[in-house]
Coordinates of C-alpha atoms and ligand atoms in Angstrom, one line a residue:
X1 CA -26.1 37.8 -0.8
X2 CA -23.2 35.8 -2.0
X3 CA -21.4 33.7 0.7
X4 CA -17.9 34.7 1.4
X5 CA -15.4 32.3 3.1
X6 CA -13.1 34.0 5.7
X7 CA -10.8 31.2 6.9
X8 CA -7.1 31.0 6.1
X9 CA -5.8 28.4 3.7
X10 CA -2.4 28.4 5.3
X11 CA -3.4 28.2 9.0
X12 CA -2.6 24.9 10.6
X13 CA -3.6 23.7 14.1
X14 CA -1.5 24.3 17.1
X15 CA 1.0 21.9 18.2
X16 CA -0.7 19.5 20.7
X17 CA 0.0 20.3 24.4
X18 CA 1.8 17.1 24.9
X19 CA 4.3 18.1 22.2
X20 CA 4.6 21.6 23.6
X21 CA 5.5 20.0 27.1
X22 CA 7.8 17.5 25.6
X23 CA 9.6 20.3 23.7
X24 CA 9.9 22.3 26.9
X25 CA 11.5 19.4 28.7
X26 CA 14.1 19.1 25.7
X27 CA 14.8 22.9 25.9
X28 CA 15.2 22.7 29.7
X29 CA 17.6 19.6 29.5
X30 CA 19.9 21.7 27.0
X31 CA 20.3 18.2 25.1
X32 CA 19.0 19.1 21.6
X33 CA 21.5 17.1 19.5
X34 CA 20.2 13.8 18.8
X35 CA 23.3 12.0 20.1
X36 CA 23.5 14.1 23.3
X37 CA 21.6 11.8 25.7
X38 CA 21.9 11.3 29.3
X39 CA 22.9 7.9 30.8
X40 CA 20.1 5.4 30.2
X41 CA 18.2 8.0 28.0
X42 CA 17.4 7.1 24.4
X43 CA 16.4 10.6 23.2
X44 CA 13.3 11.9 21.5
X45 CA 14.7 11.3 17.9
X46 CA 15.5 7.7 18.5
X47 CA 12.1 7.1 20.0
X48 CA 10.3 8.9 17.1
X49 CA 12.2 6.6 14.6
X50 CA 11.1 3.5 16.6
X51 CA 7.5 4.6 16.7
X52 CA 7.2 5.7 13.1
X53 CA 8.8 2.3 11.9
X54 CA 6.3 0.4 14.2
X55 CA 3.4 2.5 12.8
X56 CA 4.2 1.7 9.1
X57 CA 5.5 -1.8 9.7
X58 CA 9.1 -1.2 8.6
X59 CA 12.2 -2.6 10.1
X60 CA 14.1 0.7 10.2
X61 CA 13.6 4.4 10.2
X62 CA 15.8 7.5 10.2
X63 CA 14.7 11.0 11.1
X64 CA 16.3 13.7 9.1
X65 CA 16.2 17.5 8.5
X66 CA 13.7 17.6 5.7
X67 CA 11.7 15.5 3.1
X68 CA 13.9 16.7 0.3
X69 CA 17.0 15.6 2.4
X70 CA 15.3 12.2 2.9
X71 CA 14.9 11.8 -0.9
X72 CA 18.5 12.8 -1.7
X73 CA 19.7 10.5 1.1
X74 CA 17.6 7.6 -0.5
X75 CA 19.1 8.3 -3.9
X76 CA 22.7 8.4 -2.5
X77 CA 22.0 5.1 -0.6
X78 CA 20.8 3.2 -3.7
X79 CA 24.0 4.5 -5.5
X80 CA 22.9 7.3 -7.7
X81 CA 25.9 9.2 -8.9
X82 CA 26.5 12.3 -11.0
X83 CA 25.1 11.7 -14.6
X84 CA 22.8 8.7 -13.6
X85 CA 19.3 8.9 -15.0
X86 CA 16.3 8.7 -12.5
X87 CA 12.7 8.2 -13.6
X88 CA 10.2 10.4 -11.8
X89 CA 6.8 12.1 -12.2
X90 CA 6.2 14.9 -14.6
X91 CA 3.6 16.1 -12.1
X92 CA 5.1 16.7 -8.7
X93 CA 6.6 19.4 -6.6
X94 CA 10.0 21.1 -7.1
X95 CA 11.7 19.2 -4.2
X96 CA 11.5 16.0 -6.2
X97 CA 13.5 16.9 -9.3
X98 CA 15.5 19.0 -6.9
X99 CA 16.5 16.0 -4.9
X100 CA 17.5 14.1 -8.0
X101 CA 19.5 17.2 -9.1
X102 CA 21.3 17.6 -5.8
X103 CA 23.0 14.3 -6.3
X104 CA 23.9 15.0 -9.9
X105 CA 21.2 12.8 -11.2
X106 CA 19.2 13.5 -14.4
X107 CA 15.4 13.4 -14.1
X108 CA 13.6 11.4 -16.9
X109 CA 10.1 12.7 -16.5
X110 CA 7.1 10.2 -16.8
X111 CA 3.6 11.5 -17.7
X112 CA 0.6 12.0 -15.6
X113 CA -2.8 10.4 -16.2
X114 CA -6.3 11.8 -15.7
X115 CA -6.5 10.4 -12.2
X116 CA -3.3 12.5 -11.4
X117 CA -1.1 9.5 -10.9
X118 CA 2.0 8.5 -12.8
X119 CA 1.0 7.3 -16.4
X120 CA 2.0 3.5 -16.1
X121 CA 2.0 3.1 -19.9
X122 CA 4.6 5.8 -20.3
X123 CA 6.5 4.3 -17.3
X124 CA 6.5 1.0 -19.2
X125 CA 7.7 2.7 -22.3
X126 CA 10.5 4.5 -20.5
X127 CA 11.5 1.5 -18.2
X128 CA 14.7 0.9 -20.1
X129 CA 16.0 4.5 -19.7
X130 CA 17.0 4.3 -15.9
X131 CA 17.6 1.8 -13.0
X132 CA 15.8 3.9 -10.4
X133 CA 12.3 5.4 -10.1
X134 CA 11.6 8.2 -7.5
X135 CA 7.8 7.8 -7.4
X136 CA 5.9 10.8 -6.1
X137 CA 2.5 10.2 -4.8
X138 CA 1.8 13.8 -5.6
X139 CA -1.0 15.3 -3.8
X140 CA -1.8 12.0 -2.2
X141 CA -2.9 10.2 -5.3
X142 CA -1.6 6.6 -5.4
X143 CA -1.4 4.7 -8.8
X144 CA -2.2 1.0 -9.2
X145 CA 0.8 0.0 -7.1
X146 CA 0.4 -3.7 -8.0
X147 CA 0.9 -2.8 -11.8
X148 CA 3.7 -0.2 -11.0
X149 CA 5.6 -2.7 -9.0
X150 CA 5.1 -5.4 -11.6
X151 CA 6.6 -3.1 -14.2
X152 CA 9.5 -2.1 -12.1
X153 CA 10.3 -5.6 -11.0
X154 CA 10.2 -6.8 -14.6
X155 CA 12.7 -4.1 -15.7
X156 CA 14.8 -4.4 -12.5
X157 CA 14.0 -0.8 -11.4
X158 CA 14.6 0.2 -7.9
X159 CA 11.7 2.1 -6.4
X160 CA 11.9 4.9 -3.8
X161 CA 8.7 6.5 -2.8
X162 CA 8.1 10.1 -2.1
X163 CA 5.2 10.0 0.5
X164 CA 5.2 13.8 1.4
X165 CA 1.4 13.7 0.7
X166 CA 0.7 10.1 1.7
X167 CA 1.9 9.8 5.4
X168 CA -1.0 7.6 6.7
X169 CA -2.2 6.5 3.4
X170 CA -2.4 2.8 2.2
X171 CA -2.6 0.7 -0.9
X172 CA -4.6 -2.3 0.1
X173 CA -3.2 -3.3 3.5
X174 CA 0.3 -1.8 2.8
X175 CA 1.2 1.7 4.0
X176 CA 2.5 4.1 1.4
X177 CA 6.3 4.0 1.5
X178 CA 6.4 0.3 2.0
X179 CA 6.3 -0.9 -1.7
X180 CA 9.7 0.6 -2.7
X181 CA 13.1 -0.1 -1.1
X182 CA 12.9 3.2 0.7
X183 CA 9.9 5.6 1.7
X184 CA 10.6 9.3 2.2
X185 CA 8.2 11.5 4.3
X186 CA 8.1 15.2 5.0
X187 CA 7.3 16.7 8.5
X188 CA 7.1 20.3 7.1
X189 CA 4.4 22.5 8.3
X190 CA 2.1 21.9 5.2
X191 CA 2.3 18.0 5.3
X192 CA 0.5 15.6 7.7
X193 CA 2.6 16.1 10.9
X194 CA 4.2 19.5 11.6
X195 CA 7.6 20.3 13.0
X196 CA 8.3 23.2 10.8
X197 CA 10.9 21.2 9.0
X198 CA 11.8 17.6 9.1
X199 CA 11.8 14.3 7.3
X200 CA 11.6 10.5 7.9
X201 CA 13.0 7.8 5.8
X202 CA 12.0 4.1 6.2
X203 CA 13.4 0.8 4.8
X204 CA 13.7 -2.9 5.5
X205 CA 17.1 -3.1 3.9
X206 CA 20.1 -3.3 6.2
X207 CA 22.7 -2.0 3.8
X208 CA 20.6 0.8 2.5
X209 CA 19.6 2.0 6.0
X210 CA 23.2 1.7 7.3
X211 CA 24.3 3.9 4.4
X212 CA 21.6 6.4 5.1
X213 CA 22.4 6.6 8.8
X214 CA 26.0 7.2 8.0
X215 CA 25.2 9.8 5.4
X216 CA 22.9 11.7 7.8
X217 CA 25.9 12.3 10.0
X218 CA 26.0 9.7 12.7
X219 CA 29.5 10.3 13.9
X220 CA 30.0 6.5 14.5
X221 CA 27.1 6.7 17.0
X222 CA 24.9 4.4 15.0
X223 CA 24.5 2.2 17.9
X224 CA 22.3 4.7 19.6
X225 CA 19.5 4.2 16.9
X226 CA 16.6 2.1 18.1
X227 CA 15.2 1.6 14.6
X228 CA 18.7 1.0 12.7
X229 CA 20.2 -2.2 11.5
X230 CA 22.5 -4.2 13.6
X231 CA 26.1 -2.9 13.9
X232 CA 27.5 -5.6 11.6
X233 CA 25.7 -3.8 8.7
X234 CA 28.1 -0.8 9.4
X235 CA 31.3 -2.9 9.2
X236 CA 32.5 -1.6 5.8
X237 CA 30.0 1.1 5.1
X238 CA 31.3 3.3 8.1
X239 CA 34.6 3.6 6.3
X240 CA 33.2 4.3 2.7
X241 CA 30.3 6.7 3.4
X242 CA 30.7 10.4 3.5
X243 CA 28.9 12.4 6.2
X244 CA 26.4 14.8 4.7
X245 CA 24.9 16.2 7.8
X246 CA 21.1 16.4 7.9
X247 CA 20.0 14.9 11.3
X248 CA 16.9 15.6 13.1
X249 CA 17.1 17.2 16.6
X250 CA 15.3 16.2 19.9
X251 CA 13.2 19.3 19.7
X252 CA 11.5 18.5 16.4
X253 CA 11.1 14.8 17.5
X254 CA 9.5 15.8 20.7
X255 CA 7.0 17.9 18.8
X256 CA 6.3 15.2 16.4
X257 CA 5.7 12.1 18.6
X258 CA 2.4 13.1 20.0
X259 CA 1.2 14.1 16.5
X260 CA 2.2 10.8 15.2
X261 CA 0.2 9.1 17.9
X262 CA -2.9 11.1 16.7
X263 CA -2.3 10.6 13.0
X264 CA -5.3 8.1 12.5
X265 CA -7.7 10.6 14.0
X266 CA -6.3 13.4 11.9
X267 CA -6.6 11.4 8.7
X268 CA -10.3 10.8 9.4
X269 CA -10.8 14.5 10.0
X270 CA -9.1 15.4 6.8
X271 CA -11.2 12.8 4.9
X272 CA -14.5 14.2 6.4
X273 CA -13.5 17.5 5.0
X274 CA -12.3 16.1 1.6
X275 CA -15.6 14.3 1.2
X276 CA -17.6 17.4 2.0
X277 CA -15.8 19.3 -0.9
X278 CA -15.9 16.4 -3.2
X279 CA -19.7 15.8 -2.7
X280 CA -20.3 19.5 -3.2
X281 CA -18.4 19.6 -6.5
X282 CA -19.8 16.4 -8.1
X283 CA -21.8 17.0 -11.2
X284 CA -20.7 20.7 -11.6
X285 CA -20.8 21.4 -15.3
X286 CA -17.4 21.8 -16.9
X287 CA -15.6 20.4 -13.8
X288 CA -14.2 16.9 -13.3
X289 CA -13.7 15.3 -9.9
X290 CA -10.5 13.2 -9.7
X291 CA -11.2 9.5 -9.5
X292 CA -9.7 7.3 -6.7
X293 CA -8.7 3.7 -7.0
X294 CA -10.8 1.3 -4.8
X295 CA -7.6 -0.1 -3.2
X296 CA -6.4 3.3 -2.1
X297 CA -6.9 4.6 1.5
X298 CA -6.0 8.3 1.0
X299 CA -5.4 11.3 3.3
X300 CA -7.5 14.2 1.9
X301 CA -5.2 17.1 3.1
X302 CA -5.8 18.8 -0.3
X303 CA -8.2 18.3 -3.1
X304 CA -7.8 18.6 -7.0
X305 CA -10.2 18.9 -9.7
X306 CA -9.9 19.3 -13.5
X307 CA -11.1 22.0 -15.8
X308 CA -10.6 20.0 -18.9
X309 CA -10.3 21.8 -22.2
X310 CA -10.7 25.3 -20.6
X311 CA -8.6 28.3 -21.9
X312 CA -6.1 29.9 -19.5
X313 CA -8.1 33.0 -19.6
X314 CA -11.3 31.1 -18.4
X315 CA -9.3 29.1 -15.6
X316 CA -7.8 32.4 -14.4
X317 CA -11.3 34.0 -14.3
X318 CA -12.8 31.1 -12.3
X319 CA -9.9 31.2 -9.9
X320 CA -10.2 35.0 -9.5
X321 CA -13.9 34.9 -8.9
X322 CA -13.4 32.2 -6.2
X323 CA -10.7 34.4 -4.6
X324 CA -13.0 37.3 -4.5
X325 CA -15.2 35.1 -2.3
X326 CA -12.3 34.0 -0.1
X327 CA -11.6 30.6 -1.7
X328 CA -8.0 30.2 -2.5
X329 CA -7.4 27.9 -5.5
X330 CA -4.1 27.2 -7.1
X331 CA -3.9 26.5 -10.9
X332 CA -1.1 23.9 -11.1
X333 CA -1.3 24.2 -14.9
X334 CA -0.2 27.7 -15.2
X335 CA 2.8 28.3 -17.5
X336 CA 4.6 30.6 -15.1
X337 CA 5.7 29.1 -11.7
X338 CA 4.0 31.2 -8.9
X339 CA 4.9 30.4 -5.3
X340 CA 5.0 26.8 -6.1
X341 CA 6.0 24.7 -9.2
X342 CA 4.4 21.4 -10.1
X343 CA 5.0 20.7 -13.7
X344 CA 8.1 19.3 -15.5
X345 CA 8.6 22.2 -18.0
X346 CA 9.2 24.8 -15.1
X347 CA 12.4 23.0 -14.2
X348 CA 14.6 24.2 -17.0
X349 CA 17.7 22.7 -15.4
X350 CA 16.1 19.3 -16.3
X351 CA 15.1 19.4 -19.9
X352 CA 12.6 16.8 -21.1
X353 CA 11.0 15.6 -24.3
X354 CA 7.5 17.3 -24.8
X355 CA 4.6 15.3 -23.5
X356 CA 1.5 16.7 -25.3
X357 CA -1.1 14.3 -23.5
X358 CA 0.5 15.2 -20.1
X359 CA 0.5 18.9 -21.0
X360 CA -3.2 18.8 -21.7
X361 CA -4.0 17.2 -18.3
X362 CA -1.5 19.6 -16.5
X363 CA -3.3 22.6 -18.0
X364 CA -6.6 21.7 -16.4
X365 CA -5.4 20.8 -12.8
X366 CA -6.7 23.1 -10.0
X367 CA -5.6 22.5 -6.4
X368 CA -6.9 23.5 -3.0
X369 CA -5.4 23.0 0.5
X370 CA -7.7 21.5 3.2
X371 CA -6.2 22.6 6.6
X372 CA -7.8 21.0 9.7
X373 CA -8.6 24.5 11.0
X374 CA -11.6 24.3 8.5
X375 CA -14.8 22.8 9.7
X376 CA -16.7 20.3 7.6
X377 CA -19.5 23.0 7.3
X378 CA -16.8 25.4 6.0
X379 CA -15.8 22.8 3.4
X380 CA -19.4 22.5 2.3
X381 CA -19.5 26.4 1.9
X382 CA -16.3 26.4 0.0
X383 CA -17.7 23.7 -2.5
X384 CA -20.8 25.9 -2.9
X385 CA -18.7 28.8 -3.8
X386 CA -16.5 26.9 -6.3
X387 CA -19.5 25.3 -7.9
X388 CA -21.3 28.7 -8.4
X389 CA -18.2 30.4 -9.8
X390 CA -17.0 27.6 -12.1
X391 CA -20.5 27.1 -13.4
X392 CA -20.9 30.9 -14.2
X393 CA -17.6 30.9 -16.1
X394 CA -18.5 27.7 -17.9
X395 CA -21.8 29.2 -19.0
X396 CA -20.1 32.2 -20.7
X397 CA -17.7 29.7 -22.4
X398 CA -20.5 27.7 -23.9
X399 CA -22.0 30.8 -25.6
Ligands
LIG1 C1 6.9 19.0 0.5 C2 7.2 18.0 -0.5 C3 8.4 17.4 -0.5 C4 9.6 17.6 0.4 O1 9.4 18.1 1.5 P1 10.4 19.2 2.4 O2 10.2 18.7 3.7 O3 9.7 20.5 2.1 O4 11.8 19.1 1.8 C5 8.6 16.3 -1.4 N1 7.7 15.9 -2.3 C6 6.5 16.6 -2.4 C7 5.6 16.2 -3.4 C8 6.3 17.6 -1.5 O5 5.1 18.3 -1.6

């Protein structure tokens, strides 16, 4: 009998009890707006910002409405205006070029390498084309950050990091989001903490964070921030910065604080599951496991592998056979965007030169979510199913 997996690839864990209770207290208080606080009260949002800044070692943090809003705010804070070019990954998700487009910026796509990170040779070649890089740590894969920062520093490129898939991840001793001038995180249901929607922005820069706080809609109440720059930083900025409302409310912050406190435990649980799948897939004929850099501490909330040189028909066949046994894979390389888009040529509002080497890699990328509702044993079974079905299709290809 063939094994069939019956778990759901989109089912997350419940919100921890402490988060539910904190959310109930906010609801009972009626004070949901972040600046609506009682005498002597800081409010959940300011406390979340303070705790997140402390956890990644940044001076400042701002909680906002979404990860996409955090990225657009970072771009505005560094001064991107209509028509400005912004370097970014050819392999990422739609909110990334979308954030650039939302401020009128023009994405310049940089290729992807076989380890699914930004192609640093291509970045070097394109370094004279823009002053800002929106670096997406897509699917939690971090490039050689030492080399990336050397390239960007030499070319005077300001780096903003999209850490939607790297909350809790590190390069060496430094948390993801701390190499660039600003780091952007998402608290959306499918990321590493879950408030439905939400985002976080971190920085050490007084001026950039003062701008971001004004942009988010602080109604001159910036002194109520516990993780914001001193009020002197706002002296001019408060007159010159438009309000583009995108604040986080107390309810979401209340849900997030206990999750943040648990993040290290959750990261370990994700990685136990990731390793179970990775171990089960190693040495599968026709399948390439993605390499990780030794300086990278990742969060395995999803896993990718490559079916290199496979035809679209063969990839779809393998995916359909896995689906029939309950294993939901996504082909990121598919030409038509389905339910998600992750390749540069899907975004026709942002035309790009062709990148044949990148296209070749994109065509082979298969992705799978690893929700924490799966057990380690589930993950081992999932790997057995993928291994069997990929091998079966590969054998027919070889004939
Ligand atoms: C989810 C995601 C974002 C943005 O998150 P939202 O909170 O949904 O706006 C940014 N980048 C990547 C790579 C993502 O997957």
